[in-house]
GROMACS .gro file of C-alpha atoms in nm:
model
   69
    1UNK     CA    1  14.256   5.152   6.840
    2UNK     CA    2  13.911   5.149   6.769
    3UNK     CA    3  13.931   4.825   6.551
    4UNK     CA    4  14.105   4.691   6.870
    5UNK     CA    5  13.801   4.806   7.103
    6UNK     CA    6  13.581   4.630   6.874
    7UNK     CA    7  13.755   4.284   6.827
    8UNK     CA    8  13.757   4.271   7.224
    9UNK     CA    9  13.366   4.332   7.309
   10UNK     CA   10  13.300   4.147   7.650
   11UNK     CA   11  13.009   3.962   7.635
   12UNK     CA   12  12.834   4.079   7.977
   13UNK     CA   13  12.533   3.833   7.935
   14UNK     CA   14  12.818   3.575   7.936
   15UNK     CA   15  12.960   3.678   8.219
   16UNK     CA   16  12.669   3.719   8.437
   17UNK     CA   17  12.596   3.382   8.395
   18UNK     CA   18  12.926   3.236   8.494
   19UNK     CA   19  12.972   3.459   8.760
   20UNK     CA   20  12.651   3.330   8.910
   21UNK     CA   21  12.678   2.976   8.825
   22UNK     CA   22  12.992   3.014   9.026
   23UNK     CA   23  12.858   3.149   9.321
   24UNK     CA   24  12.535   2.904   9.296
   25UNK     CA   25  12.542   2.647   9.065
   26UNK     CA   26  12.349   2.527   8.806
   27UNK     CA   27  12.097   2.768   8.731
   28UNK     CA   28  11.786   2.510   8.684
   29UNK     CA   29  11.865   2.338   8.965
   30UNK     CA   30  11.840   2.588   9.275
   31UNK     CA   31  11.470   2.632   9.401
   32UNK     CA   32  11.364   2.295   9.312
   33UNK     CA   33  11.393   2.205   9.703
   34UNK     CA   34  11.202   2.507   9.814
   35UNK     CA   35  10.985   2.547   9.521
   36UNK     CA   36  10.876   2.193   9.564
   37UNK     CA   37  10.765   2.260   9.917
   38UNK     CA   38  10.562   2.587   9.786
   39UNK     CA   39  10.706   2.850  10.017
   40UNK     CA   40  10.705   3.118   9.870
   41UNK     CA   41  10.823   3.376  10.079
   42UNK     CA   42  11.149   3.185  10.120
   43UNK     CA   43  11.143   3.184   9.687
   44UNK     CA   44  11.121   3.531   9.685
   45UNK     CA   45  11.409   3.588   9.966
   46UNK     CA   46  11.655   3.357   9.756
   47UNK     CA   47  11.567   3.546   9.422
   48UNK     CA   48  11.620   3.881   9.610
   49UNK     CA   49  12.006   3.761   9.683
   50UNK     CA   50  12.079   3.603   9.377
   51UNK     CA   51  11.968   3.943   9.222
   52UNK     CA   52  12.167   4.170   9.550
   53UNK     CA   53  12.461   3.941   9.429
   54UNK     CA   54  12.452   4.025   9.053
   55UNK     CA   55  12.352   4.413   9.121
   56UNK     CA   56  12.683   4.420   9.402
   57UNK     CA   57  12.903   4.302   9.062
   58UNK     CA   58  12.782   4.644   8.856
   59UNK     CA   59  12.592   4.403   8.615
   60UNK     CA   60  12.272   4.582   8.481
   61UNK     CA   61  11.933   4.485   8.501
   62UNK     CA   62  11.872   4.358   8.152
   63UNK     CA   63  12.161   4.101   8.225
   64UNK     CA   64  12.042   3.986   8.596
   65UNK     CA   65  11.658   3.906   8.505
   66UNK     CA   66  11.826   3.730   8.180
   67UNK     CA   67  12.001   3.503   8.396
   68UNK     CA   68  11.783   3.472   8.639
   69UNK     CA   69  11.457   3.398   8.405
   0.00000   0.00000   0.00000
């Protein structure tokens, strides 16, 4: 059983990332509009729900600033 447990490890980094590429797309490619236009509260208020949307799927903080760095 153990063996078993072992063979199947999830790769959670992995899955963070596809789970937010779903929900937004490629991840170079999403402040380049706002960014560009240097407002910054609006960068921080899309990074603060791309991070409420990772944290609301259980995935832990070492995984969401991963994915989101």
């Amino acid at each position: 059983m153990q063996k078993l447990a072992e063979s199947c490890e999830i790769d959670w980094y992995l899955q963070a990332e596809l789970a937010y590429n779903k929900r937004f797309g490629a991840k170079y490619s999403i402040d380049e509009t706002i960014k560009s236009k240097l407002d910054k509260k609006a960068v921080q208020k899309q990074c603060a729900k791309k991070k409420r949307f990772l944290q609301y799927r259980a995935y832990v903080r070492d995984n969401i600033f991963a994915v989101l760095d």
